[in-house]
Amino acid sequence: MTMISETQNKVQPEAQVHVSRGYWQTVWRNLRRDPVAAVCMIVLALIFAGAIFAPLLTRYDPAVGSIVSRLKPVGTEGHILGTDEQGRDMLTRLLYGGRMSLLMGTVPVLLALVIGGSLGTIAGYFGGRLNTVIMRAADVLFAFPSVLLAVAIAGALGAGVGNALVALTIVLIPPLLRVTESAATQVRALDYVEAAQASGAGSLTIIRVHVLGNMLGPVLVYSTSLLSVAIIMAAGLSFIGLGAKPPTAEWGLMLNTLRTAIYSQPLVTILPGLFIFLVSLSFNLLSDGLRSAMDVS
Amino acid sequence: MLQYIVKRLIYAVPVALAVSVICFSLVQIAPGDPLAVVLPADASQEIIDQTKARYGLDKPLVTQYFLWLGNALTGDFGISIATGRSVSAEIASAIGYSLGLAIFATLIALVVGLTFGLVAGYNIGKPIDKIASAVAISGVSVPSYWLGVVLVVIFSVHLGWLPAMGAGINEDAGLSERLSFMVLPSIALAAMPAGIVTRSVRALVADVLTKEFVNALRAKGLSEFQIFIHVTRNAAPTALTVIGVQLGYLMAGSILVETVFSWPGTGLLLNNAILTRDIPVLQGTTLVLALVFVLLNLVVDITQPLLDPRIKRT
């Protein structure tokens, strides 16, 4: 066996590489070769890097403005993207704003993934009455339109980033619960899971080895598209005064306060929202790209 | 069929009750004493107890819930802390505006989504499909509140064609003038459902076109237009389901767009309630909007098998 593969390796190195490539390596290769997905990954990497390295990229303070240089247009000397209604540099605030907006968009998805994912796996794997209880509870949250539920919870708790994160996490749990539940239910019915049970593997081992591995694909695709929804909702909460508070730089909040400048500096006004749109669009396209990249025949 | 409808109706009752429990608990999670706004800071214990009794706050939580539910069922959601008007009156004067906006937006989404979806589904893989799909995913990804601002910049600030905010209630406006106020918020609201409808119709049409019966129809000598009718009939029930659910989302999801345009609907009402921490209004509006959503889902579930007998009624 070893001999044969070694000879093959000498004759056809390409074929050998192909055989040894794992599923996820193939997915990653497909994703990189998809031009749309590749561009999205680059755009997201640039925006995330800009947010993380904001202090290195700008010499201005995001919270300090100057009254004399209020609402300068895009392309002003020293303020390439103009200034806002308090004379603060727009590029600086967009970079720092990314920190808060990206944090508020991604953290709830991760939290909901952990909570909803575990509940969904348990419901799907064990089935029966436990499944009924968990899924009916999720149905109740599903009875609310997501934006309304997020606004109602954040509105009752009061403004603040922490409260907004709680509200967004609660809203994102039910969809992730449903996806993981249906994936776990499907895996449970597979023959090799039954075989693993028959050979004495415990529930935890089976979930860890077989169920989670099989769920990863659909959950990854779904979470990526949820990131797009979460970023819009998170900035939306700040836009209506829940979530980030002034003078914090946050894209949704910036869009709201800049609305007063819509007649004098329309281009500056639409900049923060453009970033929300770019991030949301990139995550959506990336999710589509992942789905087709995983369709490995 | 009747059995299915009854079953579905009965199932809606516990869901509606659970929704009311969540709305009731909004007051419980709100920080601060609910009486702080009605009572002076130096109120004596006697007065505090009297006020608590008047608002039913001295009773156990479960009793409080049923009292609140009983009142809510008769249309009494309490008094707005900010305006002093009854919450039901506030909702009644706002909900028509939200409904009007949501229906207008749904119509736009339906027309745009069906057109784009059919064109894309008929031309899978061709440049026109790529363009339609790109527009669709942009529609799904665009924040409605930002699209609203962009539309105002283009059509109100630059071109001066359409009003930027309000609903034109105070003006002696004719129908066309009133409608002009609806155009921009409706488009902002319609972008996401239009994208969703496009994507689902595209997939449906592409799927139907690969079916045997389409070949059979062609073999029989039907014109492309007659085949098109068959394809549309097969795709229509799903498109209608998608749009029915979207109408519910639009009713409740319009809060952000209504804020952008100062549109006097339930969204603006909610937004003002949040700014003034007017919890009764927040609670009442959330309950009404969530129940509308439950009701719309019920209607969709019941009408879907009527439109498409292939869907199993379980």
Coordinates of C-alpha atoms in Angstrom, one line a residue:
Chain A
M1 CA 0.0 0.0 0.0
T2 CA 2.7 2.4 1.0
M3 CA 4.8 1.3 -1.9
I4 CA 2.0 1.9 -4.4
S5 CA 1.2 5.4 -3.1
E6 CA 4.9 6.2 -3.1
T7 CA 5.2 5.3 -6.8
Q8 CA 2.1 7.2 -7.6
N9 CA 3.6 10.1 -5.7
K10 CA 6.6 10.1 -8.0
V11 CA 4.6 9.7 -11.2
Q12 CA 1.6 11.9 -10.4
P13 CA 2.4 14.4 -7.6
E14 CA -0.8 16.3 -8.3
A15 CA -3.1 13.4 -7.8
Q16 CA -1.4 12.5 -4.5
V17 CA -2.0 16.0 -3.2
H18 CA -5.6 15.8 -4.2
V19 CA -6.2 12.6 -2.4
S20 CA -4.6 13.8 0.9
R21 CA -6.6 17.0 0.9
G22 CA -9.2 17.1 3.7
Y23 CA -12.8 18.4 3.4
W24 CA -12.1 21.8 5.0
Q25 CA -9.0 22.3 2.9
T26 CA -11.1 21.8 -0.2
V27 CA -13.7 24.2 1.0
W28 CA -11.0 26.8 1.7
R29 CA -9.5 26.3 -1.7
N30 CA -12.9 26.7 -3.4
L31 CA -13.6 29.8 -1.4
R32 CA -10.4 31.5 -2.4
R33 CA -11.0 30.7 -6.0
D34 CA -14.5 32.3 -5.9
P35 CA -13.7 35.9 -7.0
V36 CA -16.8 37.3 -5.1
A37 CA -16.0 35.6 -1.9
A38 CA -12.3 36.5 -2.1
V39 CA -13.1 40.2 -2.6
C40 CA -15.5 40.0 0.4
M41 CA -12.9 38.5 2.6
I42 CA -10.4 41.2 1.6
V43 CA -13.0 44.0 2.2
L44 CA -13.9 42.5 5.7
A45 CA -10.2 42.0 6.5
L46 CA -9.4 45.7 5.7
I47 CA -12.4 47.0 7.6
F48 CA -11.6 44.8 10.7
A49 CA -7.9 45.8 10.5
G50 CA -8.8 49.5 10.2
A51 CA -10.9 49.2 13.3
I52 CA -8.4 47.2 15.3
F53 CA -5.4 49.4 14.3
A54 CA -7.4 52.7 14.4
P55 CA -5.0 54.5 16.8
L56 CA -2.0 53.8 14.5
L57 CA -3.9 55.0 11.4
T58 CA -5.0 58.4 12.5
R59 CA -3.5 61.2 14.5
Y60 CA -6.9 62.6 15.6
D61 CA -8.9 61.8 18.7
P62 CA -12.4 60.4 17.8
A63 CA -14.1 62.3 20.6
V64 CA -12.4 65.7 20.2
G65 CA -13.5 68.1 17.5
S66 CA -12.9 71.8 16.7
I67 CA -15.7 74.3 16.3
V68 CA -14.0 76.1 13.6
S69 CA -13.7 73.1 11.3
R70 CA -17.3 71.8 11.5
L71 CA -18.8 69.9 8.6
K72 CA -16.0 70.1 6.2
P73 CA -16.6 68.4 2.9
V74 CA -15.0 65.1 1.7
G75 CA -11.5 65.8 0.4
T76 CA -10.6 68.7 2.8
E77 CA -6.9 69.1 3.4
G78 CA -6.1 67.2 6.6
H79 CA -9.6 65.7 6.8
I80 CA -9.8 63.4 3.7
L81 CA -13.4 62.3 4.5
G82 CA -14.4 65.6 6.0
T83 CA -15.6 66.4 9.5
D84 CA -18.8 65.9 11.4
E85 CA -21.2 68.3 13.0
Q86 CA -18.8 68.8 16.0
G87 CA -15.7 69.2 13.8
R88 CA -14.4 65.7 14.5
D89 CA -12.4 64.0 11.7
M90 CA -14.7 61.6 9.9
L91 CA -12.0 59.1 8.9
T92 CA -11.0 58.8 12.5
R93 CA -14.6 58.4 13.7
L94 CA -15.3 55.8 11.0
L95 CA -12.2 53.8 12.0
Y96 CA -13.0 54.0 15.7
G97 CA -16.7 53.5 15.0
G98 CA -15.9 50.2 13.4
R99 CA -14.6 49.0 16.7
M100 CA -17.9 49.5 18.4
S101 CA -20.1 48.5 15.5
L102 CA -18.2 45.3 14.6
L103 CA -18.1 44.4 18.3
M104 CA -21.9 44.9 18.7
G105 CA -22.6 43.0 15.6
T106 CA -20.3 40.0 16.2
V107 CA -20.4 39.4 19.9
P108 CA -24.2 38.6 20.0
V109 CA -23.8 36.1 17.2
L110 CA -21.0 34.3 19.0
L111 CA -23.0 34.3 22.3
A112 CA -26.2 33.1 20.6
L113 CA -24.1 30.5 18.8
V114 CA -22.9 29.1 22.1
I115 CA -26.3 29.2 23.9
G116 CA -28.6 28.4 21.0
G117 CA -26.1 25.9 19.6
S118 CA -25.9 23.9 22.8
L119 CA -29.6 24.0 23.3
G120 CA -30.3 23.0 19.7
T121 CA -27.8 20.1 19.8
I122 CA -29.3 18.8 23.0
A123 CA -32.8 19.1 21.7
G124 CA -31.9 17.5 18.4
Y125 CA -29.7 14.7 19.8
F126 CA -31.9 13.6 22.7
G127 CA -35.3 14.3 21.0
G128 CA -38.4 13.4 22.9
R129 CA -39.9 15.6 25.5
L130 CA -36.8 17.6 26.0
N131 CA -36.9 18.6 22.4
T132 CA -40.6 19.6 22.7
V133 CA -39.9 21.9 25.6
I134 CA -36.9 23.6 24.1
M135 CA -38.4 24.0 20.7
R136 CA -41.8 25.3 21.9
A137 CA -39.9 27.9 24.0
A138 CA -38.0 29.0 20.8
D139 CA -41.4 29.2 19.0
V140 CA -42.5 31.9 21.4
L141 CA -39.5 34.1 20.6
F142 CA -40.1 33.3 16.9
A143 CA -43.6 34.8 17.3
F144 CA -42.0 38.2 17.5
P145 CA -40.5 40.0 14.5
S146 CA -36.8 40.1 15.4
V147 CA -36.4 43.9 15.1
L148 CA -39.4 44.5 17.4
L149 CA -38.2 42.1 20.0
A150 CA -34.7 43.6 20.0
V151 CA -36.1 47.1 20.3
A152 CA -38.6 46.1 23.0
I153 CA -36.0 44.4 25.2
A154 CA -33.3 47.1 24.7
G155 CA -36.0 49.8 25.2
A156 CA -37.2 48.3 28.5
L157 CA -33.6 47.7 29.8
G158 CA -32.6 51.2 28.8
A159 CA -29.9 52.6 26.5
G160 CA -26.4 51.2 26.8
V161 CA -24.1 48.8 24.9
G162 CA -24.4 46.0 27.4
N163 CA -28.2 46.1 27.2
A164 CA -28.1 46.2 23.5
L165 CA -25.9 43.1 23.5
V166 CA -28.3 41.2 25.7
A167 CA -31.3 42.2 23.5
L168 CA -29.5 41.1 20.3
T169 CA -28.3 37.8 21.8
I170 CA -31.8 36.9 22.9
V171 CA -33.1 37.7 19.4
L172 CA -30.4 35.6 17.6
I173 CA -30.8 32.5 19.8
P174 CA -34.0 31.1 18.3
P175 CA -32.8 30.9 14.6
L176 CA -29.5 29.3 15.6
L177 CA -31.4 26.9 17.9
R178 CA -33.5 25.8 14.9
V179 CA -30.6 25.3 12.6
T180 CA -28.6 23.3 15.0
E181 CA -31.6 21.3 16.1
S182 CA -32.5 20.2 12.6
A183 CA -28.8 19.4 11.9
A184 CA -28.5 17.3 15.1
T185 CA -31.8 15.5 14.4
Q186 CA -30.6 14.5 10.9
V187 CA -27.2 13.3 12.2
R188 CA -28.8 11.3 14.9
A189 CA -30.7 9.2 12.4
L190 CA -27.5 8.2 10.5
D191 CA -26.4 4.6 10.6
Y192 CA -22.9 5.2 11.9
V193 CA -24.2 7.1 15.0
E194 CA -26.3 4.0 15.7
A195 CA -23.2 1.9 15.2
A196 CA -21.3 4.2 17.6
Q197 CA -24.0 3.8 20.2
A198 CA -24.1 0.1 19.7
S199 CA -20.3 -0.1 20.3
G200 CA -20.8 1.6 23.6
A201 CA -19.8 5.3 22.9
G202 CA -21.3 7.7 25.4
S203 CA -23.7 10.6 24.4
L204 CA -21.0 13.2 25.0
T205 CA -18.5 11.4 22.8
I206 CA -21.0 10.9 20.0
I207 CA -22.0 14.6 20.1
R208 CA -18.4 15.7 20.2
V209 CA -17.1 13.4 17.4
H210 CA -20.0 12.9 15.1
V211 CA -22.8 15.4 15.7
L212 CA -20.7 18.6 16.0
G213 CA -18.5 17.7 13.0
N214 CA -21.5 17.2 10.8
M215 CA -23.2 20.4 12.0
L216 CA -20.3 22.7 11.4
G217 CA -21.0 23.3 7.7
P218 CA -24.6 24.4 7.8
V219 CA -24.1 26.3 11.1
L220 CA -21.1 28.2 9.7
V221 CA -23.0 29.2 6.5
Y222 CA -26.0 30.3 8.6
S223 CA -23.9 32.2 11.2
T224 CA -22.1 34.2 8.5
S225 CA -25.5 35.4 7.1
L226 CA -26.6 36.2 10.6
L227 CA -23.6 38.4 11.1
S228 CA -25.0 40.5 8.3
V229 CA -28.4 40.8 10.1
A230 CA -26.7 41.5 13.4
I231 CA -24.6 44.3 12.2
I232 CA -27.6 46.1 10.7
M233 CA -29.7 45.5 13.9
A234 CA -26.9 46.6 16.3
A235 CA -26.2 49.8 14.4
G236 CA -30.0 50.3 14.1
L237 CA -30.4 50.1 17.9
S238 CA -27.7 52.8 18.3
F239 CA -29.4 54.8 15.5
I240 CA -32.6 55.1 17.6
G241 CA -30.8 56.0 20.8
L242 CA -30.4 52.5 22.3
G243 CA -27.0 51.0 22.3
A244 CA -23.9 53.2 22.1
K245 CA -24.2 56.7 23.6
P246 CA -22.5 59.9 22.5
P247 CA -19.7 60.8 22.2
T248 CA -18.8 57.2 21.4
A249 CA -18.0 56.7 17.8
E250 CA -20.4 54.1 16.4
W251 CA -21.7 53.9 12.8
G252 CA -25.4 53.8 13.6
L253 CA -25.1 56.6 16.1
M254 CA -23.0 58.7 13.8
L255 CA -25.6 58.3 11.0
N256 CA -28.3 59.6 13.4
T257 CA -26.4 62.7 14.7
L258 CA -25.2 63.6 11.1
R259 CA -28.8 63.7 9.9
T260 CA -28.9 67.4 10.8
A261 CA -26.2 67.9 8.2
I262 CA -28.2 66.2 5.4
Y263 CA -28.7 69.5 3.5
S264 CA -25.2 71.0 4.0
Q265 CA -23.0 67.9 3.7
P266 CA -25.0 65.0 2.2
L267 CA -22.0 63.0 1.2
V268 CA -20.5 63.1 4.8
T269 CA -23.9 62.1 6.2
I270 CA -24.2 58.9 4.2
L271 CA -20.6 57.7 5.0
P272 CA -21.2 55.8 8.3
G273 CA -24.2 53.9 6.8
L274 CA -22.1 53.0 3.7
F275 CA -19.8 51.0 6.1
I276 CA -22.7 49.2 7.7
F277 CA -23.9 48.3 4.2
L278 CA -20.4 47.2 3.0
V279 CA -19.9 44.9 6.1
S280 CA -23.4 43.5 5.8
L281 CA -23.2 42.9 2.1
S282 CA -19.8 41.2 2.4
F283 CA -21.0 38.8 5.1
N284 CA -24.1 37.9 3.0
L285 CA -22.0 37.3 -0.1
L286 CA -19.5 35.3 1.9
S287 CA -22.2 33.2 3.3
D288 CA -23.4 32.4 -0.3
G289 CA -19.8 31.7 -1.3
L290 CA -19.4 29.3 1.7
R291 CA -22.5 27.5 0.8
S292 CA -21.3 26.8 -2.8
A293 CA -17.8 26.1 -1.6
M294 CA -19.1 23.4 0.7
D295 CA -21.1 21.8 -2.0
V296 CA -18.1 19.5 -2.6
S297 CA -19.1 16.7 -4.8
Chain B
M1 CA -59.2 21.1 5.7
L2 CA -61.6 22.5 8.3
Q3 CA -59.8 20.3 10.9
Y4 CA -56.5 21.8 9.9
I5 CA -57.8 25.3 10.2
V6 CA -59.3 24.6 13.7
K7 CA -56.0 22.9 14.8
R8 CA -54.0 25.9 13.6
L9 CA -56.3 28.3 15.3
I10 CA -56.1 26.5 18.6
Y11 CA -52.3 26.4 18.3
A12 CA -52.3 30.2 18.0
V13 CA -53.8 30.7 21.4
P14 CA -50.9 29.5 23.6
V15 CA -48.5 31.4 21.3
A16 CA -50.5 34.6 21.7
L17 CA -50.6 34.0 25.5
A18 CA -46.8 33.5 25.6
V19 CA -46.3 36.7 23.6
S20 CA -48.4 38.5 26.2
V21 CA -46.3 37.1 29.0
I22 CA -43.1 38.4 27.4
C23 CA -44.7 41.8 26.9
F24 CA -45.8 41.9 30.5
S25 CA -42.3 41.0 31.7
L26 CA -40.9 44.1 29.8
V27 CA -42.1 46.1 32.8
Q28 CA -40.4 43.7 35.2
I29 CA -37.0 43.9 33.4
A30 CA -37.1 47.7 33.2
P31 CA -34.8 49.2 35.8
G32 CA -36.2 51.7 38.4
D33 CA -39.4 51.9 40.4
P34 CA -42.4 52.1 38.0
L35 CA -44.0 54.5 40.5
A36 CA -41.1 56.9 40.5
V37 CA -42.6 59.0 37.8
V38 CA -46.1 59.3 39.4
L39 CA -45.0 59.8 43.0
P40 CA -43.0 62.7 44.5
A41 CA -39.6 61.7 46.0
D42 CA -40.7 62.5 49.5
A43 CA -44.0 60.6 49.4
S44 CA -45.0 59.0 52.7
Q45 CA -45.2 55.2 53.1
E46 CA -49.0 55.5 53.4
I47 CA -49.3 57.3 50.0
I48 CA -46.9 54.8 48.4
D49 CA -49.0 51.9 49.6
Q50 CA -52.2 53.6 48.4
T51 CA -50.8 54.3 45.0
K52 CA -49.4 50.7 44.7
A53 CA -52.9 49.4 45.5
R54 CA -54.5 51.7 42.9
Y55 CA -52.2 50.4 40.2
G56 CA -52.5 46.8 41.5
L57 CA -48.8 46.6 42.3
D58 CA -49.5 45.3 45.8
K59 CA -50.7 42.0 44.4
P60 CA -48.6 39.0 43.5
L61 CA -47.0 39.0 40.1
V62 CA -49.3 36.3 38.6
T63 CA -52.4 38.3 39.7
Q64 CA -50.9 41.4 38.2
Y65 CA -50.4 39.6 34.9
F66 CA -54.0 38.5 34.7
L67 CA -55.3 41.9 35.7
W68 CA -53.1 43.4 33.0
L69 CA -54.2 40.8 30.4
G70 CA -57.8 41.3 31.3
N71 CA -57.5 45.0 30.7
A72 CA -55.5 44.5 27.5
L73 CA -58.1 42.2 26.1
T74 CA -60.7 44.9 26.5
G75 CA -58.3 47.3 24.7
D76 CA -57.1 49.0 27.9
F77 CA -53.3 49.2 27.9
G78 CA -53.0 51.8 30.6
I79 CA -52.0 55.5 30.4
S80 CA -49.0 57.0 28.6
I81 CA -46.6 58.5 31.1
A82 CA -45.4 61.0 28.6
T83 CA -48.6 62.3 27.1
G84 CA -51.3 61.3 29.7
R85 CA -53.4 59.9 26.8
S86 CA -54.6 56.3 26.9
V87 CA -52.1 54.0 25.3
S88 CA -54.8 52.4 23.1
A89 CA -55.7 55.9 21.7
E90 CA -52.0 56.5 20.9
I91 CA -51.7 53.1 19.1
A92 CA -55.1 53.5 17.3
S93 CA -54.0 56.8 15.8
A94 CA -50.6 55.4 14.7
I95 CA -51.3 51.9 13.5
G96 CA -53.1 53.0 10.3
Y97 CA -50.0 54.9 9.2
S98 CA -47.8 51.9 9.7
L99 CA -50.2 49.6 8.0
G100 CA -50.5 51.9 5.0
L101 CA -46.7 52.1 4.7
A102 CA -46.3 48.4 5.1
I103 CA -48.9 47.6 2.5
F104 CA -47.4 50.1 0.0
A105 CA -44.0 48.6 0.6
T106 CA -45.3 45.1 0.3
L107 CA -46.8 45.9 -3.1
I108 CA -43.5 47.4 -4.3
A109 CA -41.6 44.4 -3.0
L110 CA -44.0 42.0 -4.7
V111 CA -43.9 43.7 -8.1
V112 CA -40.1 44.2 -8.1
G113 CA -39.4 40.8 -6.5
L114 CA -41.6 38.8 -9.0
T115 CA -40.2 40.7 -12.0
F116 CA -36.5 40.3 -11.0
G117 CA -37.1 36.7 -9.8
L118 CA -38.8 35.6 -13.0
V119 CA -36.2 37.3 -15.2
A120 CA -33.3 35.8 -13.2
G121 CA -34.9 32.4 -12.9
Y122 CA -35.5 32.2 -16.7
N123 CA -31.9 33.2 -17.4
I124 CA -29.9 31.3 -14.8
G125 CA -26.1 31.9 -15.2
K126 CA -26.6 34.7 -17.9
P127 CA -25.4 38.2 -17.2
I128 CA -28.9 39.5 -16.6
D129 CA -29.3 36.8 -13.9
K130 CA -26.1 38.0 -12.3
I131 CA -27.3 41.6 -12.3
A132 CA -30.7 40.7 -10.8
S133 CA -29.1 38.6 -8.2
A134 CA -26.6 41.3 -7.3
V135 CA -29.4 43.8 -6.9
A136 CA -31.3 41.3 -4.8
I137 CA -28.5 40.6 -2.4
S138 CA -27.8 44.3 -2.1
G139 CA -31.5 44.7 -1.2
V140 CA -31.2 42.1 1.5
S141 CA -28.0 43.6 2.9
V142 CA -28.9 47.3 2.9
P143 CA -29.8 48.9 6.3
S144 CA -33.3 50.3 5.6
Y145 CA -32.6 53.4 7.8
W146 CA -29.5 54.2 5.8
L147 CA -31.2 53.6 2.4
G148 CA -33.9 56.1 3.7
V149 CA -31.2 58.7 4.3
V150 CA -29.6 58.1 0.9
L151 CA -33.0 58.4 -0.8
V152 CA -33.6 61.7 0.9
V153 CA -30.2 62.9 -0.2
I154 CA -31.0 62.0 -3.8
F155 CA -34.7 62.7 -4.2
S156 CA -35.3 65.5 -1.7
V157 CA -32.0 67.3 -1.3
H158 CA -30.5 67.1 -4.8
L159 CA -33.5 66.7 -7.1
G160 CA -36.2 68.2 -4.9
W161 CA -38.8 65.8 -6.2
L162 CA -40.3 64.3 -3.1
P163 CA -40.8 65.4 0.5
A164 CA -38.1 64.4 3.0
M165 CA -40.3 63.8 6.1
G166 CA -43.7 63.8 7.6
A167 CA -47.0 62.4 6.3
G168 CA -48.5 65.6 5.0
I169 CA -51.4 65.3 7.5
N170 CA -51.6 69.0 8.3
E171 CA -51.8 70.2 4.8
D172 CA -54.8 70.4 2.6
A173 CA -53.2 67.8 0.4
G174 CA -54.9 65.8 -2.3
L175 CA -54.4 62.1 -2.6
S176 CA -51.4 62.4 -5.0
E177 CA -49.6 64.8 -2.6
R178 CA -50.3 62.5 0.3
L179 CA -48.9 59.5 -1.6
S180 CA -45.8 61.5 -2.4
F181 CA -45.0 61.4 1.3
M182 CA -45.2 57.6 1.2
V183 CA -42.9 57.0 -1.7
L184 CA -39.5 57.3 -0.1
P185 CA -40.2 55.5 3.2
S186 CA -41.9 52.7 1.3
I187 CA -39.0 52.2 -1.0
A188 CA -36.6 52.1 1.9
L189 CA -38.8 49.6 3.6
A190 CA -39.4 47.5 0.5
A191 CA -35.7 46.9 -0.3
M192 CA -35.2 43.9 1.9
P193 CA -38.4 42.0 1.2
A194 CA -37.9 42.7 -2.5
G195 CA -34.5 41.1 -2.3
I196 CA -35.9 38.1 -0.4
V197 CA -38.8 37.6 -2.9
T198 CA -36.4 37.9 -5.8
R199 CA -34.1 35.2 -4.4
S200 CA -36.9 32.8 -3.6
V201 CA -38.8 33.3 -6.9
R202 CA -35.5 32.9 -8.8
A203 CA -34.8 29.6 -7.2
L204 CA -38.4 28.4 -7.6
V205 CA -38.6 29.3 -11.3
A206 CA -35.2 27.7 -12.0
D207 CA -36.5 24.5 -10.2
V208 CA -39.9 24.4 -12.0
L209 CA -38.2 24.9 -15.4
T210 CA -36.2 21.7 -14.9
K211 CA -39.4 19.6 -14.2
E212 CA -40.6 17.0 -16.7
F213 CA -44.0 18.6 -17.1
V214 CA -42.4 21.7 -18.7
N215 CA -40.9 19.5 -21.4
A216 CA -44.2 17.8 -21.8
L217 CA -45.9 21.1 -22.3
R218 CA -43.3 22.1 -24.9
A219 CA -43.8 18.8 -26.6
K220 CA -47.5 19.4 -26.7
G221 CA -46.8 22.5 -28.6
L222 CA -47.7 25.2 -26.0
S223 CA -46.4 28.6 -26.6
E224 CA -43.7 30.0 -24.3
F225 CA -46.3 32.4 -22.9
Q226 CA -48.6 29.5 -21.9
I227 CA -45.7 27.7 -20.3
F228 CA -44.8 31.0 -18.5
I229 CA -48.4 30.9 -17.0
H230 CA -47.8 27.4 -15.8
V231 CA -44.4 28.3 -14.2
T232 CA -46.0 31.4 -12.5
R233 CA -48.8 29.3 -11.1
N234 CA -46.3 26.9 -9.6
A235 CA -44.2 29.6 -8.1
A236 CA -47.0 31.9 -6.9
P237 CA -48.0 30.1 -3.6
T238 CA -44.4 30.3 -2.2
A239 CA -44.0 33.9 -3.3
L240 CA -47.2 34.8 -1.6
T241 CA -46.1 33.0 1.6
V242 CA -42.9 34.9 1.6
I243 CA -44.6 38.2 1.1
G244 CA -47.2 37.5 3.8
V245 CA -44.6 36.9 6.4
Q246 CA -42.7 39.9 5.2
L247 CA -45.8 42.1 5.7
G248 CA -45.6 41.2 9.4
Y249 CA -42.0 42.0 9.5
L250 CA -42.6 45.4 7.8
M251 CA -45.3 46.4 10.2
A252 CA -43.0 45.9 13.1
G253 CA -39.7 46.5 11.4
S254 CA -40.6 50.0 10.2
I255 CA -39.5 51.5 13.5
L256 CA -36.2 52.6 12.0
V257 CA -37.5 53.9 8.7
E258 CA -40.4 55.7 10.5
T259 CA -37.7 57.4 12.6
V260 CA -35.8 58.6 9.6
F261 CA -38.9 60.1 7.9
S262 CA -40.7 61.2 11.1
W263 CA -43.6 59.0 9.7
P264 CA -46.3 59.1 12.5
G265 CA -46.8 55.4 12.8
T266 CA -46.2 52.8 15.5
G267 CA -42.5 52.9 14.9
L268 CA -42.2 56.6 15.8
L269 CA -44.5 56.0 18.7
L270 CA -42.1 53.2 20.0
N271 CA -39.1 55.5 19.4
N272 CA -40.7 58.3 21.4
A273 CA -41.7 55.9 24.1
I274 CA -38.0 54.7 24.3
L275 CA -36.7 58.3 24.5
T276 CA -39.1 59.3 27.3
R277 CA -38.9 55.8 29.0
D278 CA -42.7 55.5 28.6
I279 CA -42.9 51.8 29.4
P280 CA -46.8 51.4 29.1
V281 CA -46.6 52.7 25.5
L282 CA -43.6 50.5 24.8
Q283 CA -45.4 47.5 26.3
G284 CA -48.8 48.1 24.6
T285 CA -47.3 48.8 21.1
T286 CA -45.1 45.8 21.3
L287 CA -48.0 43.6 22.2
V288 CA -50.2 44.9 19.4
L289 CA -47.5 44.6 16.8
A290 CA -46.5 41.1 17.9
L291 CA -50.1 39.9 17.8
V292 CA -50.5 41.4 14.3
F293 CA -47.5 39.3 13.4
V294 CA -48.9 36.2 14.9
L295 CA -52.2 36.8 13.1
L296 CA -50.5 37.3 9.7
N297 CA -48.5 34.1 10.2
L298 CA -51.8 32.3 11.0
V299 CA -53.5 33.7 7.8
V300 CA -50.5 32.7 5.7
D301 CA -50.5 29.1 7.2
I302 CA -54.2 28.7 6.5
T303 CA -54.3 30.2 3.0
Q304 CA -51.2 28.4 1.8
P305 CA -52.7 24.9 1.5
L306 CA -55.8 26.5 -0.1
L307 CA -53.6 28.0 -2.8
D308 CA -51.4 25.0 -3.3
P309 CA -53.0 21.6 -2.6
R310 CA -49.6 19.9 -2.7
I311 CA -48.6 21.3 0.6
K312 CA -49.4 18.8 3.3
R313 CA -51.6 19.9 6.1
T314 CA -50.3 18.5 9.3

